Amino acid sequence: MASHTSVSDIVSHLQKVAEDPSKIPLDVKLLQRFRDEITLKGIDNQSRTRLLSQLSTLIPKLDPRLGQDPTLLAQIVEELIQPSSFTFSDAQSIEPRVDYVAGLQPGATPINRVVLKLLEKASYSAGDAGIVAGHPDLVRALITLWLCAEDATIAQKCLYVLVKLLNARFATPEEGRPPPMEAYRPGPSYASSLDQGLMWRRLVNDKDVYGLIFAICSPKGKDPFHMTERQKTTAQGRLLDFLLIYADHPMVCHSQIAQLESEYNTVNGLLEFGALHMVDAENDMLMHMTLIFFYTKYVQAEFPDEDSIVWPSYSDIGDRSYLDSRLSFLESHGVHQHNVQHYLSPSLRDPSDSFLHAAYSKYFAAYLRSHQRHFLGDKAVIQQTLSHLSSSLGAVSSHQWGNNRAPADDLHIISSLPTLALVPVAGSSAIILEIPHKPFNSHAINTLSTIFHGPLQPPYPPDRAIYDNDYAAARVLYYLYYHEHQNLWRNVVQAATSGVVLEEIALAAIRFIRSLASAEWRPLSSTRDASTNSSGSLLPTEDELICKCPTALATSSNGRRYMPATGLQVLFASPVIEIVLPYLCSPPTAKSNPTHTGYNIAVAKHDLLLYLDSLLQKLVGDSTGPAAGQNLEMARVAHEAIRRVIRMGPFGSGVQPGGEIATLEM
C-alpha cells in the first residue's frame, strides 16, 4: 500500500471513529500497518500535522473502561513526533491543543509516554523549558506521575525528563537536533551558579509544587492522594534517586521555603528531608535498607542504577570537594558514625537481620574506597576495624573456608581498605595472613588478588600521595604473605586446574594470576618515610623488607638473589616461574561447546595468556628496564612458550607443546 493511500485511509477511518467511538471500533490491522509503515518510511509534514490534529481530537474521547484502548493510537502519535525536526513549538501548534496535564494522569500509560516525549523535546532549549515551567499545573502533574506512577518505566522516564528540563539552559542544540545527554551534565560552575533557570525556580520556589514533593513522600502529615504504605515507599525511593543526581545542588542542599520545610522537621532543603527525616526506619525495614543504599551511593558520588540513562557525571571535576562535602554532611548529622559503628560493633546488630548488616558493610566499603585520607586520619577507627576483622577471620574454621562459607562482607571490607592500613605495625602480624589460600575459597582468593594488585583507579580524582603509598604497600603485603605461605603458587595452580568440579575456584585462581601480572607496584624508599605513618603503620625500607622476607627472594638467570619490583617480574622469575609456567603452557583440553564444564575456564585461561603476551612483549622489549640482567632471559623463553600455546586457541589441538619447561632448568 502506498504511503499517500494509507494516510487517506487512516484519515477517513479516524473521522468515522470520532463521530461515534462507542459504535465504530478501531481497525486494528489498518492502524498497525500504518504504524509500521511510518516507522520505516516516515511521513510528510502536511500529513503529520493533519493526523496529529485528528488524533488529538479522538484520543480524549476514547474510554478504556468500554474497551476503547488508546494504545495503538498513542503509538502512532509517538512515531509521528519521533523525528528530531519535530519540535516542542510544533507540538504547541497542534489543534486542538494538547492537554498535557490530562496526559500525565497516573494509569494512562500509553498517553503518558506520548506526553513525556513531547516534554522531553521542550528540554532541547531553555526557552521551551521555560514555557513548561510557566504552567505550574503541568509541573505538578509531572511530579505526581513521577512519584506515584505504578509503572516503573514511566516513573523513570519522568525523572529523565525532569532532569533534562531542570538542566535545559545548559543544552545547545545544533541544526534542530536534540543535544546529547552529556550537554546537560552539571560541572562545578553549575553547582555554584545562582541563576538556576525557570524550571528550578518553579520546582523549589513554588509552594504548591515544592510542598507536593514533601506531602507525597513524608510518612506523616497531609497526604493528597491517600497512598498505601507500598506506594509511599516507592515514592520515597524515587525521591532518593533524584537526590543522588542533585545532592550537591544549592537548590537541593539549602533551604528554599523555610516555613514549609519546618512542617516536616526540615531546616536545609530536600536533601536533609530525604536523607534524615523522610524514612521511618524503625517501622519500614525495606526503606531502612534503601536509605542505607542511598548513603552508600551518596558518600562515593554514585548515581541511580539505570543502564539506559546517562546521568550527570563528575569525571571532569578537578578536585574532591564534592566527595568531602558529602561526607561532612553525613558526619554533621551523625549518619556516618552510626553506619560505621553498626558494622564494627556486634552489640549494635540485630543477629536475626543479616540484610541490614550487609547493607552497613557496603556503606563502610564505599566510604573506605572514596575517603582514604579521612579513614587513615582516625587511628581509633583503624584499630577498631582491624580488631573486628581479625576476630571475624579467626572465628572461621578450615571446614567453613573449604565449604565456601567465608565472611564475604568482611573480606569485602579488607579489599576496600587503604592498602597501607593493612601493613602491620611493629610487634604485630599482618591481618591478611589470616586469609587462607587453601582450603580453596573463591572469596579468599579474590580478596588476596585485590590486595596484592594495589588500588584501582577510582572514577573521581584520587589522593595521589595515598595511592602511591598503597601501591608500595601492596608489594610489601605480597612478600609478607608469600614469606609465610611458601606453597601459595602451588596451591593457586592447583586451584586453577580444579575447574571440572570447582569452576568458581578455578576462575578465581586465574584472576589471581592476572591480578599479580598487572600489579604495578611502587618502590620502597631507602630510608624510613614518616609521612606514611598516618595509619599507625610504617612502610619498611627495601632492606628491611628483604630482612623480613628472606624466603620471598627471587633468583635471576645469573644466580643473583633479589626482590622483584613488579608482579609481572614475580611471575617470570624463579622460583614462581617453574610452578606457574607449566600450567600456562599445558595444552587446551576443553571442548568448544559453551555447555561443556570446562568451557568458561578454557576461555578465561586463553584470555589470560593473551594478556600475558601483551605484557611480556613490553617486558622483553625493554632491555634497559628493571628486568634487565635479572629475569629477562627467563621471561623471553616463557614468552615464546606462551605464544605457542596461544596459537592453539582456547580449545586447541591437544598437541603437547614440548621443550619449553626443560630450557628453564637452573
XYZ file of C-alpha atoms in Angstrom:
666
model
C 0.000 0.000 0.000
C 1.425 3.392 -0.981
C 2.009 5.944 1.712
C -0.494 8.552 0.464
C -3.184 5.895 0.180
C -2.505 4.700 3.687
C -2.752 8.237 5.035
C -6.062 8.749 3.235
C -7.423 5.515 4.637
C -6.332 6.487 8.151
C -7.812 9.975 7.900
C -11.123 8.547 6.706
C -11.170 5.856 9.379
C -10.343 8.264 12.208
C -13.103 10.629 11.083
C -15.654 7.826 11.269
C -14.485 6.645 14.689
C -14.520 10.224 16.034
C -18.198 10.596 15.076
C -19.222 7.819 17.480
C -16.363 5.960 19.242
C -18.845 3.817 21.178
C -20.231 2.232 17.996
C -17.372 2.288 15.494
C -14.360 0.288 16.678
C -10.799 0.961 15.708
C -9.493 -1.018 12.734
C -6.544 -2.602 14.482
C -4.980 -4.202 11.405
C -5.191 -0.975 9.408
C -3.686 1.049 12.235
C -0.892 -1.457 12.876
C 0.011 -1.480 9.164
C 0.108 2.293 9.096
C 2.202 2.489 12.281
C 4.750 0.081 10.855
C 4.816 1.944 7.543
C 5.618 5.340 9.011
C 8.214 3.716 11.251
C 10.049 2.513 8.137
C 9.296 5.265 5.614
C 8.326 8.328 7.588
C 5.607 10.751 6.554
C 5.363 14.219 5.004
C 4.849 17.214 7.303
C 1.404 18.084 5.952
C 0.055 14.608 6.627
C 1.752 14.561 10.041
C 0.064 17.816 11.055
C -3.335 16.644 9.875
C -3.093 13.292 11.628
C -1.854 14.793 14.886
C -4.832 17.128 14.873
C -7.226 14.218 14.320
C -5.595 12.071 16.970
C -5.525 14.936 19.468
C -9.297 15.184 18.988
C -10.043 11.456 19.073
C -7.868 10.077 21.853
C -9.550 12.046 24.698
C -12.904 10.636 23.544
C -11.853 7.021 23.988
C -12.897 5.326 27.193
C -10.662 2.350 28.145
C -13.391 1.165 30.516
C -15.529 0.461 27.430
C -12.770 -1.457 25.686
C -11.595 1.538 23.658
C -7.857 1.057 24.085
C -5.861 4.132 23.007
C -2.531 2.258 22.999
C -2.262 1.802 19.236
C -3.230 5.411 18.519
C -0.684 6.591 21.089
C 1.987 4.509 19.385
C 1.168 6.174 16.078
C 1.490 9.584 17.728
C 4.886 8.560 19.109
C 6.048 7.680 15.598
C 4.676 10.942 14.212
C 6.545 13.092 16.742
C 9.705 10.974 16.775
C 11.780 12.916 14.173
C 14.196 15.442 15.640
C 12.809 18.000 13.200
C 9.517 17.907 15.097
C 9.981 20.427 17.905
C 8.125 21.416 21.023
C 6.967 24.519 19.156
C 5.401 22.240 16.543
C 3.624 20.404 19.334
C 2.291 23.696 20.655
C 0.681 24.408 17.291
C -1.413 21.215 17.269
C -5.156 21.950 17.253
C -6.924 21.185 19.452
C -4.177 21.940 21.947
C -2.511 19.009 23.677
C -3.835 18.618 27.221
C -0.521 17.884 28.910
C -1.974 17.720 32.409
C -4.606 15.157 31.423
C -1.938 13.190 29.566
C 0.168 12.913 32.723
C -2.504 11.336 34.894
C -1.207 8.143 36.576
C -2.523 4.981 34.971
C -2.792 6.274 31.396
C 0.489 4.641 30.386
C 0.251 4.906 26.552
C -0.698 8.593 26.758
C 1.916 9.199 29.452
C 4.618 8.069 27.021
C 3.456 10.487 24.326
C 3.272 13.491 26.636
C 6.659 12.711 28.193
C 8.205 12.522 24.730
C 6.769 15.957 23.946
C 8.064 17.386 27.229
C 11.478 15.924 26.513
C 11.516 17.964 23.313
C 10.906 21.055 25.437
C 14.216 20.372 27.184
C 16.112 20.942 23.938
C 16.071 24.695 24.570
C 15.905 26.914 27.630
C 13.028 28.885 26.086
C 10.800 25.848 25.638
C 11.674 24.571 29.094
C 10.651 27.983 30.395
C 7.244 27.548 28.754
C 6.772 24.306 30.665
C 7.892 25.991 33.877
C 5.305 28.695 33.251
C 2.489 26.182 33.793
C 2.522 25.177 37.476
C -0.320 22.692 36.999
C 1.763 20.903 34.354
C 4.822 20.744 36.621
C 2.680 19.416 39.480
C 1.283 16.734 37.160
C 4.812 15.720 36.108
C 5.936 15.496 39.744
C 2.843 13.497 40.686
C 3.297 10.997 37.859
C 6.991 10.600 38.669
C 6.382 9.829 42.335
C 3.067 7.967 42.045
C 3.139 6.031 38.763
C 2.581 2.289 39.192
C 4.591 1.644 36.023
C 8.277 1.866 36.997
C 9.375 2.608 33.413
C 7.034 5.595 33.272
C 8.368 6.864 36.596
C 11.946 6.509 35.359
C 11.080 8.355 32.155
C 9.518 11.126 34.241
C 12.733 11.507 36.215
C 14.731 11.537 32.993
C 12.538 14.292 31.519
C 12.582 16.260 34.758
C 16.391 16.158 34.843
C 16.598 17.391 31.262
C 14.114 20.191 31.883
C 15.971 21.326 35.000
C 19.253 21.374 33.090
C 17.819 22.726 29.843
C 19.712 26.029 29.994
C 22.951 24.095 29.513
C 21.763 22.379 26.323
C 22.838 23.865 22.991
C 21.130 22.025 20.128
C 22.500 22.421 16.635
C 20.647 22.184 13.334
C 17.424 21.272 15.071
C 18.895 18.174 16.664
C 18.450 17.409 20.342
C 21.670 17.782 22.323
C 23.199 14.608 23.797
C 22.646 13.925 27.493
C 26.279 14.926 28.093
C 25.259 18.504 27.274
C 23.080 18.526 30.369
C 25.843 17.444 32.741
C 26.440 19.913 35.545
C 30.017 20.760 36.358
C 31.438 22.810 39.244
C 30.248 26.113 37.771
C 26.763 24.641 37.506
C 26.584 23.721 41.179
C 27.747 27.161 42.268
C 25.511 29.135 39.945
C 22.725 31.195 41.483
C 20.720 31.564 38.258
C 19.274 28.077 38.057
C 16.612 28.659 35.412
C 12.846 28.875 35.416
C 12.243 25.168 35.906
C 14.326 25.098 39.067
C 12.513 28.139 40.402
C 9.172 26.513 39.736
C 10.269 23.313 41.454
C 11.606 24.794 44.688
C 10.130 28.304 44.910
C 6.510 27.459 44.126
C 4.992 26.408 47.445
C 2.383 24.191 45.803
C 4.945 22.318 43.698
C 7.638 22.128 46.372
C 5.111 21.166 49.032
C 3.740 18.404 46.814
C 7.063 16.558 46.983
C 7.094 16.728 50.778
C 3.436 15.735 51.089
C 3.756 12.684 48.827
C 6.981 11.413 50.363
C 6.531 12.216 54.044
C 5.438 9.295 56.242
C 3.369 11.742 58.265
C 1.256 14.802 57.621
C -1.159 15.586 54.783
C -1.310 13.009 52.006
C -3.166 14.407 48.979
C -3.544 11.004 47.332
C -4.245 8.691 50.307
C -1.351 6.450 49.291
C -0.821 2.953 50.594
C 2.329 2.123 52.527
C 3.792 0.426 49.454
C 3.067 3.444 47.262
C 4.619 5.751 49.839
C 7.736 3.593 49.989
C 8.014 3.639 46.183
C 7.724 7.431 46.070
C 10.410 7.804 48.741
C 12.806 5.614 46.771
C 12.244 7.729 43.664
C 12.981 10.934 45.526
C 16.223 9.408 46.814
C 17.222 8.728 43.194
C 16.627 12.406 42.405
C 18.741 13.421 45.386
C 21.629 11.255 44.194
C 21.664 13.275 40.976
C 21.400 16.710 42.593
C 22.879 16.156 46.046
C 25.385 18.999 45.607
C 22.960 21.446 44.018
C 22.340 24.611 46.061
C 18.612 24.395 45.352
C 18.560 20.953 46.972
C 21.018 21.184 49.851
C 19.898 24.611 51.147
C 16.585 25.856 52.473
C 14.121 27.176 49.885
C 10.775 27.711 51.662
C 11.637 27.637 55.348
C 8.077 27.710 56.662
C 7.024 24.745 54.556
C 10.189 22.777 55.344
C 9.728 23.308 59.068
C 6.392 21.463 58.871
C 8.443 18.370 58.002
C 11.105 18.889 60.677
C 13.496 20.129 57.978
C 15.836 23.126 58.004
C 18.037 22.803 54.929
C 16.025 21.687 51.930
C 15.191 18.472 50.120
C 18.495 16.718 50.777
C 18.083 16.997 54.537
C 14.431 15.942 54.306
C 15.120 12.885 52.159
C 18.307 11.772 53.885
C 17.292 12.401 57.504
C 13.555 12.854 58.056
C 11.606 11.168 55.267
C 12.090 7.492 56.127
C 10.533 5.813 59.138
C 13.473 3.437 59.587
C 12.121 1.794 62.727
C 8.873 0.650 61.124
C 9.809 0.291 57.458
C 12.619 -2.220 57.059
C 12.614 -2.035 53.246
C 13.059 1.744 53.248
C 15.621 1.474 56.035
C 17.777 -0.653 53.730
C 17.015 1.615 50.768
C 18.190 4.582 52.820
C 21.467 2.848 53.691
C 21.979 2.073 49.999
C 21.331 5.766 49.306
C 24.035 6.725 51.799
C 26.349 4.221 50.121
C 25.942 5.821 46.705
C 25.874 9.337 48.127
C 29.160 9.050 50.032
C 31.024 7.992 46.883
C 29.119 10.200 44.399
C 27.351 7.411 42.516
C 24.116 7.817 40.615
C 20.895 5.796 40.270
C 21.151 2.361 38.670
C 19.763 2.758 35.173
C 21.747 1.479 32.214
C 19.578 3.218 29.627
C 20.099 6.714 31.028
C 23.285 8.746 31.113
C 23.167 10.711 34.335
C 25.336 13.751 35.065
C 28.992 12.874 35.556
C 31.635 14.143 37.930
C 34.502 12.735 35.880
C 35.612 16.188 34.747
C 35.778 17.686 38.235
C 39.336 18.580 39.157
C 39.072 18.304 42.935
C 37.408 16.229 45.632
C 35.209 18.960 47.058
C 32.013 17.107 46.150
C 33.093 13.968 47.978
C 34.371 15.851 51.006
C 31.220 17.935 51.368
C 29.059 14.827 51.197
C 30.971 13.109 53.974
C 30.854 16.304 56.043
C 27.065 16.369 55.680
C 26.739 12.782 56.896
C 29.151 13.380 59.770
C 27.447 16.569 60.899
C 24.199 14.652 61.398
C 25.809 11.562 62.932
C 24.808 9.359 59.993
C 28.344 8.355 59.062
C 29.286 7.396 62.624
C 26.042 5.453 63.020
C 26.597 3.467 59.821
C 30.231 2.655 60.594
C 29.560 1.564 64.163
C 26.676 -0.662 63.121
C 29.165 -2.581 61.053
C 32.034 -2.565 63.552
C 30.135 -3.112 66.816
C 28.443 -6.509 67.155
C 26.494 -5.255 70.175
C 24.548 -2.861 67.923
C 23.484 -5.543 65.459
C 20.276 -7.476 65.335
C 21.543 -11.063 64.934
C 18.347 -12.008 63.119
C 18.836 -9.399 60.406
C 21.816 -10.228 58.225
C 20.488 -7.998 55.427
C 20.959 -4.816 57.436
C 24.468 -5.865 58.414
C 25.295 -6.447 54.740
C 23.917 -3.003 53.876
C 26.045 -1.295 56.545
C 29.046 -3.278 55.309
C 28.558 -1.934 51.788
C 28.365 1.611 53.124
C 31.611 1.169 55.059
C 33.336 -0.291 51.990
C 32.187 2.647 49.849
C 33.491 5.081 52.454
C 36.851 3.296 52.599
C 37.275 3.411 48.831
C 36.399 7.080 48.425
C 37.702 8.704 51.623
C 41.053 7.055 52.318
C 42.702 10.084 53.932
C 39.764 10.590 56.277
C 39.938 6.957 57.387
C 43.731 6.948 57.759
C 43.474 10.016 59.962
C 41.323 8.246 62.552
C 43.607 5.804 64.422
C 40.832 4.709 66.777
C 38.598 3.575 63.912
C 41.560 1.905 62.189
C 42.322 -0.142 65.289
C 38.659 -0.973 65.804
C 38.363 -2.061 62.178
C 41.444 -4.275 62.241
C 40.419 -5.797 65.570
C 36.934 -6.573 64.273
C 38.292 -8.125 61.080
C 40.857 -10.197 62.962
C 38.174 -11.564 65.292
C 35.867 -12.310 62.394
C 38.501 -14.151 60.359
C 39.784 -16.012 63.404
C 36.335 -17.430 64.046
C 36.170 -19.124 60.636
C 37.204 -22.764 60.664
C 39.034 -24.561 57.853
C 35.859 -26.534 57.243
C 33.903 -23.307 56.697
C 36.557 -21.899 54.341
C 36.508 -25.140 52.377
C 32.714 -25.091 52.067
C 32.749 -21.528 50.706
C 31.219 -20.157 53.901
C 33.665 -17.297 54.180
C 32.719 -13.984 55.829
C 32.149 -12.321 52.449
C 31.216 -8.920 53.912
C 34.397 -8.759 55.982
C 36.563 -9.850 53.067
C 34.973 -7.079 51.013
C 35.935 -4.588 53.715
C 39.528 -5.870 53.722
C 39.792 -5.453 49.976
C 38.333 -1.930 50.252
C 40.703 -0.724 52.972
C 43.567 1.568 52.006
C 46.323 -0.996 51.437
C 48.619 0.970 53.714
C 46.304 0.270 56.670
C 46.917 -3.466 56.254
C 50.683 -3.161 56.709
C 51.309 -4.349 60.284
C 52.816 -2.090 62.907
C 55.905 -3.218 64.811
C 55.227 -6.242 67.002
C 52.043 -7.312 65.203
C 51.299 -9.596 62.282
C 49.518 -8.742 59.051
C 45.790 -9.432 59.160
C 45.935 -10.825 55.625
C 47.911 -13.777 56.962
C 44.600 -14.990 58.393
C 43.151 -15.298 54.880
C 43.911 -18.823 53.635
C 44.739 -19.731 50.064
C 43.862 -23.316 50.950
C 41.367 -24.847 51.533
C 40.203 -23.246 48.321
C 37.709 -20.415 48.690
C 36.860 -18.075 45.826
C 36.147 -15.120 48.145
C 39.521 -15.518 49.829
C 41.411 -15.823 46.538
C 39.640 -12.781 45.100
C 40.425 -10.751 48.217
C 44.119 -11.612 48.019
C 44.068 -10.716 44.318
C 42.680 -7.269 45.081
C 45.134 -6.584 47.904
C 48.250 -7.721 46.054
C 47.308 -5.826 42.904
C 47.004 -2.495 44.662
C 44.235 0.113 44.315
C 42.250 0.546 41.132
C 41.747 3.987 39.624
C 38.529 5.475 41.065
C 36.035 7.475 38.956
C 36.984 10.659 40.839
C 40.361 12.354 41.368
C 42.411 10.118 43.701
C 44.563 11.275 46.565
C 47.824 10.674 44.729
C 50.098 10.507 47.789
C 47.938 7.832 49.410
C 47.627 5.872 46.178
C 51.399 5.795 45.678
C 51.855 4.515 49.229
C 49.129 1.931 48.650
C 50.929 0.569 45.580
C 54.101 0.239 47.632
C 52.138 -1.336 50.492
C 50.626 -3.913 48.101
C 54.138 -5.112 47.288
C 55.032 -5.330 50.981
C 51.895 -7.321 51.749
C 52.527 -9.768 48.927
C 56.023 -10.543 50.197
C 54.882 -10.796 53.823
C 52.195 -13.262 52.759
C 54.446 -15.274 50.458
C 57.122 -15.475 53.137
C 54.617 -17.142 55.472
C 52.874 -19.206 52.767
C 55.574 -20.787 50.638
C 53.021 -23.056 48.933
C 50.979 -20.112 47.676
C 51.707 -20.578 43.985
C 51.450 -24.353 44.033
C 48.005 -24.033 45.559
C 46.983 -21.291 43.110
C 47.909 -23.530 40.190
C 46.120 -26.467 41.808
C 43.032 -24.291 42.219
C 43.249 -23.165 38.585
C 43.186 -26.791 37.428
C 40.279 -27.842 39.655
C 37.678 -26.403 37.352
C 35.816 -29.528 36.331
C 34.445 -29.719 39.852
C 35.044 -26.185 41.170
C 34.684 -23.746 38.288
C 34.307 -20.720 40.580
C 37.553 -21.605 42.343
C 39.418 -22.088 39.051
C 38.241 -18.766 37.662
C 39.285 -17.025 40.881
C 42.761 -18.569 40.613
C 43.094 -17.392 37.001
C 42.083 -13.899 38.084
C 44.715 -14.094 40.819
C 47.467 -14.738 38.273
C 46.237 -11.918 36.068
C 45.976 -9.561 39.019
C 49.572 -10.214 40.043
C 50.765 -9.824 36.474
C 49.166 -6.376 36.217
C 50.365 -5.154 39.642
C 52.455 -2.036 39.056
C 53.908 -1.636 42.498
C 55.820 1.398 43.716
C 59.401 1.014 45.013
C 60.140 1.392 48.686
C 62.312 4.163 49.997
C 65.873 3.509 51.084
C 65.085 5.434 54.293
C 62.054 5.499 56.560
C 59.359 7.943 55.490
C 57.324 9.244 58.417
C 54.655 10.572 56.017
C 53.305 7.047 55.696
C 52.638 6.852 59.412
C 49.152 8.407 59.372
C 47.594 4.969 59.742
C 49.866 3.933 62.584
C 51.807 1.697 60.185
C 55.135 2.497 58.630
C 56.324 1.148 55.326
C 59.654 -0.640 55.669
C 62.654 0.275 53.591
C 63.734 -2.081 50.830
C 66.467 -3.550 53.009
C 64.067 -4.052 55.919
C 61.606 -5.854 53.659
C 64.356 -8.193 52.449
C 65.316 -8.946 56.054
C 61.684 -9.660 56.985
C 61.011 -11.887 53.976
C 64.217 -13.730 53.072
C 62.333 -16.721 51.677
C 60.445 -14.480 49.251
C 63.559 -13.524 47.292
C 63.670 -14.433 43.618
C 66.644 -15.740 41.716
C 67.747 -14.229 38.432
C 69.133 -16.193 35.493
C 72.661 -15.311 36.604
C 72.013 -16.576 40.141
C 71.573 -13.184 41.791
C 69.069 -13.024 44.667
C 66.733 -10.044 44.544
C 63.197 -8.869 45.259
C 61.169 -8.269 42.051
C 59.778 -4.768 41.631
C 56.516 -5.695 39.857
C 54.019 -8.506 39.882
C 54.945 -9.482 36.337
C 58.566 -9.927 37.389
C 57.414 -12.114 40.293
C 55.612 -14.431 37.880
C 58.517 -14.826 35.499
C 61.354 -15.196 37.979
C 62.473 -18.298 39.815
C 61.003 -19.990 41.819
C 57.496 -18.908 40.741
C 58.062 -19.400 37.026
C 58.835 -23.117 37.493
C 55.426 -23.526 39.143
C 53.229 -21.281 37.006
C 54.627 -21.749 33.506
C 53.876 -25.485 33.221
C 50.253 -24.648 33.986
C 50.183 -21.782 31.477
C 51.719 -23.970 28.786
C 49.562 -27.023 29.368
C 47.615 -27.760 26.167
C 43.909 -26.912 25.989
C 41.607 -29.855 26.558
C 38.124 -28.337 26.854
C 35.539 -28.616 24.103
C 34.395 -25.540 22.201
C 30.882 -26.065 23.466
C 29.541 -23.433 25.912
C 27.709 -26.175 27.783
C 30.914 -28.122 28.417
C 32.047 -27.949 32.033
C 35.483 -26.591 31.151
C 34.390 -24.035 28.565
C 34.456 -20.912 30.737
C 37.778 -21.890 32.289
C 39.349 -22.503 28.882
C 38.210 -19.089 27.654
C 39.446 -17.370 30.832
C 42.824 -19.082 30.612
C 43.207 -18.151 26.944
C 42.345 -14.532 27.760
C 44.998 -14.665 30.498
C 47.579 -15.934 28.001
C 46.731 -13.135 25.578
C 47.092 -10.604 28.367
C 50.426 -12.037 29.497
C 51.608 -11.992 25.889
C 50.979 -8.248 25.680
C 52.756 -7.616 28.990
C 55.738 -9.804 28.149
C 56.078 -8.109 24.776
C 56.793 -4.890 26.627
C 58.945 -6.536 29.297
C 61.319 -8.388 26.990
C 61.469 -5.445 24.637
C 62.846 -3.191 27.375
C 66.472 -4.207 27.762
C 67.149 -1.181 29.957
C 64.201 -1.616 32.326
C 64.135 -3.162 35.787
C 64.021 -6.674 34.307
C 67.382 -6.325 32.568
C 70.034 -8.697 33.910
C 67.608 -10.439 36.276
C 64.643 -12.440 34.954
C 64.785 -11.097 31.398
C 66.095 -14.288 29.809
C 63.508 -16.443 31.580
C 60.783 -14.005 30.524
C 61.865 -14.346 26.884
C 61.705 -18.137 26.996
C 58.334 -18.005 28.760
C 57.044 -15.530 26.164
C 57.875 -17.885 23.313
C 56.248 -20.816 25.092
C 53.074 -18.856 25.844
C 52.773 -17.741 22.226
C 52.916 -21.350 21.053
C 50.010 -22.219 23.338
C 48.067 -19.159 22.200
C 48.312 -20.354 18.602
C 46.412 -23.493 19.615
C 43.396 -21.358 20.549
C 41.379 -21.758 23.748
C 40.305 -25.296 22.804
C 43.450 -26.358 20.997
C 44.579 -29.363 19.076
C 45.617 -31.410 22.098
C 49.258 -31.478 20.951
C 51.754 -31.163 23.787
C 53.995 -28.097 23.253
C 57.222 -29.817 24.228
C 60.541 -28.414 25.222
C 59.594 -25.176 26.901
C 59.974 -26.173 30.519
C 63.252 -28.039 30.131
C 65.003 -24.886 28.953
C 64.210 -23.225 32.268
C 66.033 -25.699 34.484
C 68.585 -23.879 36.547
